[in-house]
Amino acid sequence: MKKVTLTLGVLTALASTQVLAVDQINAVHAFPPSLIYTQSFLEFVDKVNERGEGVVQINVRGGPEVIGLSEQPDAVRNGVVDMAYTAASFYAGTVPERDAMVASNTNAIYARENGGIDLLNEIHQEKMGTYYLGWFDSGVSYNFYTIDEPTVDGEGNLNVSGLRLRSNPVYDAFFQDYLGAQPISLPTTDVYAALERGVVNATGWTQIGLKDLNWDRFLNYRVDPAFFSTDMGVIVNLDKWNQLSEESQQILQEVAIEHERDSAKQLAELAKEQQAQLEADGMQVITLEGEAAQRFSDAARDATWERMRGQMERHPMGLEHYDTLIEKFNDL
């Protein structure tokens, strides 16, 4: 009997050791679970947890109700949480190179193959103390949406006079420097109420998710052409990353690269479907034509590149990677 007891004790100890050996990662996401982007991240988490069973597991703590969306990047940087799925625009002051994604005319598949994402990862590690795991849900463009019918001037340019324009950091350079607007900065979670109360009557948003947020109840017009690209991605505290086993790191990186590819393809199709559904439900499209359309598209890109240049110049690394980033994140 004594021998059996000792054997069971040894087995129990071994089992406990195996449980403790599993790398545990605590994660948060920027947006509510109802939004398609958050659902994409949760799909990634499920893939990691399935493939990493017994090796590495991601434990999702929640979204902005747990840590405010603008506070999540610093929470990762400071080790309060291990991982965040967030927009790089929320930490633009630390990594201004993120504008390479915002102004991109392609997606993560292209930028991963040519080394652009690896370069961005190096910059994140040096400037922010985080590991840039992947650029998810890439290649989805933005549009300009309004409650009332927008007008154009005599040269065909969008007229923003009278617009109470909601913005956030991703839009500001374009909205202010080119459109000449004085936008009202609001987090995503506050926009529904702002539209409902008339605090704002126009906003930029991606070609996906308007219905998820119920903003389509108020927004009746879309302005074409589209502009920008989403800059959603996953960052991991660098100390935490370095503490993970090589097997855990390999699983996380492999699944991230797979999800970069899969999400880019899936969301490209979904964007077409959702835009068509909005139009079927009555949304009207105002299309800028000819040179005005080209000026609009060029201005969105050029204003963002100029912002990136200005912010990079204030960092010790300077413009070291400026031209390379533009090349690697654009199919010129």
JSON list of N, CA and C in Angstrom, two decimals, residues 70-97:
[
{"chain": "A", "resi": 70, "resn": "SER", "atom": "N", "xyz": [-7.54, 52.51, -25.84]},
{"chain": "A", "resi": 70, "resn": "SER", "atom": "CA", "xyz": [-6.35, 53.34, -26.03]},
{"chain": "A", "resi": 70, "resn": "SER", "atom": "C", "xyz": [-5.26, 53.03, -25.01]},
{"chain": "A", "resi": 71, "resn": "GLU", "atom": "N", "xyz": [-5.63, 52.33, -23.93]},
{"chain": "A", "resi": 71, "resn": "GLU", "atom": "CA", "xyz": [-4.66, 52.00, -22.88]},
{"chain": "A", "resi": 71, "resn": "GLU", "atom": "C", "xyz": [-4.04, 50.62, -23.07]},
{"chain": "A", "resi": 72, "resn": "GLN", "atom": "N", "xyz": [-4.60, 49.83, -23.97]},
{"chain": "A", "resi": 72, "resn": "GLN", "atom": "CA", "xyz": [-4.13, 48.45, -24.13]},
{"chain": "A", "resi": 72, "resn": "GLN", "atom": "C", "xyz": [-2.68, 48.34, -24.60]},
{"chain": "A", "resi": 73, "resn": "PRO", "atom": "N", "xyz": [-2.24, 49.16, -25.59]},
{"chain": "A", "resi": 73, "resn": "PRO", "atom": "CA", "xyz": [-0.83, 49.04, -25.99]},
{"chain": "A", "resi": 73, "resn": "PRO", "atom": "C", "xyz": [0.16, 49.24, -24.86]},
{"chain": "A", "resi": 74, "resn": "ASP", "atom": "N", "xyz": [-0.07, 50.26, -24.02]},
{"chain": "A", "resi": 74, "resn": "ASP", "atom": "CA", "xyz": [0.83, 50.48, -22.89]},
{"chain": "A", "resi": 74, "resn": "ASP", "atom": "C", "xyz": [0.72, 49.36, -21.86]},
{"chain": "A", "resi": 75, "resn": "ALA", "atom": "N", "xyz": [-0.48, 48.78, -21.75]},
{"chain": "A", "resi": 75, "resn": "ALA", "atom": "CA", "xyz": [-0.64, 47.66, -20.82]},
{"chain": "A", "resi": 75, "resn": "ALA", "atom": "C", "xyz": [0.21, 46.48, -21.25]},
{"chain": "A", "resi": 76, "resn": "VAL", "atom": "N", "xyz": [0.32, 46.26, -22.57]},
{"chain": "A", "resi": 76, "resn": "VAL", "atom": "CA", "xyz": [1.20, 45.20, -23.08]},
{"chain": "A", "resi": 76, "resn": "VAL", "atom": "C", "xyz": [2.66, 45.59, -22.88]},
{"chain": "A", "resi": 77, "resn": "ARG", "atom": "N", "xyz": [2.97, 46.80, -23.21]},
{"chain": "A", "resi": 77, "resn": "ARG", "atom": "CA", "xyz": [4.35, 47.28, -23.07]},
{"chain": "A", "resi": 77, "resn": "ARG", "atom": "C", "xyz": [4.84, 47.15, -21.63]},
{"chain": "A", "resi": 78, "resn": "ASN", "atom": "N", "xyz": [3.96, 47.44, -20.68]},
{"chain": "A", "resi": 78, "resn": "ASN", "atom": "CA", "xyz": [4.35, 47.43, -19.27]},
{"chain": "A", "resi": 78, "resn": "ASN", "atom": "C", "xyz": [4.14, 46.08, -18.59]},
{"chain": "A", "resi": 79, "resn": "GLY", "atom": "N", "xyz": [3.65, 45.11, -19.34]},
{"chain": "A", "resi": 79, "resn": "GLY", "atom": "CA", "xyz": [3.48, 43.77, -18.78]},
{"chain": "A", "resi": 79, "resn": "GLY", "atom": "C", "xyz": [2.24, 43.57, -17.95]},
{"chain": "A", "resi": 80, "resn": "VAL", "atom": "N", "xyz": [1.31, 44.53, -17.98]},
{"chain": "A", "resi": 80, "resn": "VAL", "atom": "CA", "xyz": [0.04, 44.36, -17.27]},
{"chain": "A", "resi": 80, "resn": "VAL", "atom": "C", "xyz": [-0.75, 43.21, -17.89]},
{"chain": "A", "resi": 81, "resn": "VAL", "atom": "N", "xyz": [-0.65, 43.11, -19.20]},
{"chain": "A", "resi": 81, "resn": "VAL", "atom": "CA", "xyz": [-1.26, 42.01, -19.95]},
{"chain": "A", "resi": 81, "resn": "VAL", "atom": "C", "xyz": [-0.22, 41.56, -20.97]},
{"chain": "A", "resi": 82, "resn": "ASP", "atom": "N", "xyz": [-0.29, 40.30, -21.39]},
{"chain": "A", "resi": 82, "resn": "ASP", "atom": "CA", "xyz": [0.76, 39.76, -22.27]},
{"chain": "A", "resi": 82, "resn": "ASP", "atom": "C", "xyz": [0.56, 40.10, -23.73]},
{"chain": "A", "resi": 83, "resn": "MET", "atom": "N", "xyz": [-0.69, 40.19, -24.17]},
{"chain": "A", "resi": 83, "resn": "MET", "atom": "CA", "xyz": [-0.99, 40.29, -25.59]},
{"chain": "A", "resi": 83, "resn": "MET", "atom": "C", "xyz": [-2.20, 41.19, -25.80]},
{"chain": "A", "resi": 84, "resn": "ALA", "atom": "N", "xyz": [-2.19, 41.92, -26.92]},
{"chain": "A", "resi": 84, "resn": "ALA", "atom": "CA", "xyz": [-3.38, 42.70, -27.29]},
{"chain": "A", "resi": 84, "resn": "ALA", "atom": "C", "xyz": [-3.56, 42.64, -28.80]},
{"chain": "A", "resi": 85, "resn": "TYR", "atom": "N", "xyz": [-4.82, 42.52, -29.19]},
{"chain": "A", "resi": 85, "resn": "TYR", "atom": "CA", "xyz": [-5.21, 42.69, -30.58]},
{"chain": "A", "resi": 85, "resn": "TYR", "atom": "C", "xyz": [-5.73, 44.11, -30.68]},
{"chain": "A", "resi": 86, "resn": "THR", "atom": "N", "xyz": [-5.02, 44.96, -31.41]},
{"chain": "A", "resi": 86, "resn": "THR", "atom": "CA", "xyz": [-5.30, 46.38, -31.35]},
{"chain": "A", "resi": 86, "resn": "THR", "atom": "C", "xyz": [-4.90, 47.06, -32.65]},
{"chain": "A", "resi": 87, "resn": "ALA", "atom": "N", "xyz": [-5.39, 48.27, -32.83]},
{"chain": "A", "resi": 87, "resn": "ALA", "atom": "CA", "xyz": [-4.98, 49.08, -33.97]},
{"chain": "A", "resi": 87, "resn": "ALA", "atom": "C", "xyz": [-3.64, 49.75, -33.64]},
{"chain": "A", "resi": 88, "resn": "ALA", "atom": "N", "xyz": [-2.70, 49.66, -34.57]},
{"chain": "A", "resi": 88, "resn": "ALA", "atom": "CA", "xyz": [-1.40, 50.28, -34.34]},
{"chain": "A", "resi": 88, "resn": "ALA", "atom": "C", "xyz": [-1.51, 51.78, -34.19]},
{"chain": "A", "resi": 89, "resn": "SER", "atom": "N", "xyz": [-2.59, 52.37, -34.70]},
{"chain": "A", "resi": 89, "resn": "SER", "atom": "CA", "xyz": [-2.78, 53.81, -34.57]},
{"chain": "A", "resi": 89, "resn": "SER", "atom": "C", "xyz": [-2.93, 54.24, -33.11]},
{"chain": "A", "resi": 90, "resn": "PHE", "atom": "N", "xyz": [-3.26, 53.31, -32.23]},
{"chain": "A", "resi": 90, "resn": "PHE", "atom": "CA", "xyz": [-3.40, 53.65, -30.82]},
{"chain": "A", "resi": 90, "resn": "PHE", "atom": "C", "xyz": [-2.06, 53.86, -30.14]},
{"chain": "A", "resi": 91, "resn": "TYR", "atom": "N", "xyz": [-0.96, 53.50, -30.80]},
{"chain": "A", "resi": 91, "resn": "TYR", "atom": "CA", "xyz": [0.36, 53.77, -30.22]},
{"chain": "A", "resi": 91, "resn": "TYR", "atom": "C", "xyz": [1.27, 54.43, -31.25]},
{"chain": "A", "resi": 92, "resn": "ALA", "atom": "N", "xyz": [0.68, 55.30, -32.07]},
{"chain": "A", "resi": 92, "resn": "ALA", "atom": "CA", "xyz": [1.43, 55.96, -33.14]},
{"chain": "A", "resi": 92, "resn": "ALA", "atom": "C", "xyz": [2.57, 56.82, -32.62]},
{"chain": "A", "resi": 93, "resn": "GLY", "atom": "N", "xyz": [2.40, 57.40, -31.44]},
{"chain": "A", "resi": 93, "resn": "GLY", "atom": "CA", "xyz": [3.47, 58.23, -30.90]},
{"chain": "A", "resi": 93, "resn": "GLY", "atom": "C", "xyz": [4.72, 57.46, -30.59]},
{"chain": "A", "resi": 94, "resn": "THR", "atom": "N", "xyz": [4.56, 56.17, -30.31]},
{"chain": "A", "resi": 94, "resn": "THR", "atom": "CA", "xyz": [5.71, 55.33, -29.99]},
{"chain": "A", "resi": 94, "resn": "THR", "atom": "C", "xyz": [6.30, 54.67, -31.24]},
{"chain": "A", "resi": 95, "resn": "VAL", "atom": "N", "xyz": [5.41, 54.22, -32.12]},
{"chain": "A", "resi": 95, "resn": "VAL", "atom": "CA", "xyz": [5.85, 53.55, -33.36]},
{"chain": "A", "resi": 95, "resn": "VAL", "atom": "C", "xyz": [5.18, 54.25, -34.55]},
{"chain": "A", "resi": 96, "resn": "PRO", "atom": "N", "xyz": [5.69, 55.42, -34.95]},
{"chain": "A", "resi": 96, "resn": "PRO", "atom": "CA", "xyz": [5.06, 56.13, -36.07]},
{"chain": "A", "resi": 96, "resn": "PRO", "atom": "C", "xyz": [5.15, 55.36, -37.38]},
{"chain": "A", "resi": 97, "resn": "GLU", "atom": "N", "xyz": [6.05, 54.39, -37.45]},
{"chain": "A", "resi": 97, "resn": "GLU", "atom": "CA", "xyz": [6.18, 53.57, -38.66]},
{"chain": "A", "resi": 97, "resn": "GLU", "atom": "C", "xyz": [4.90, 52.79, -38.97]}
]
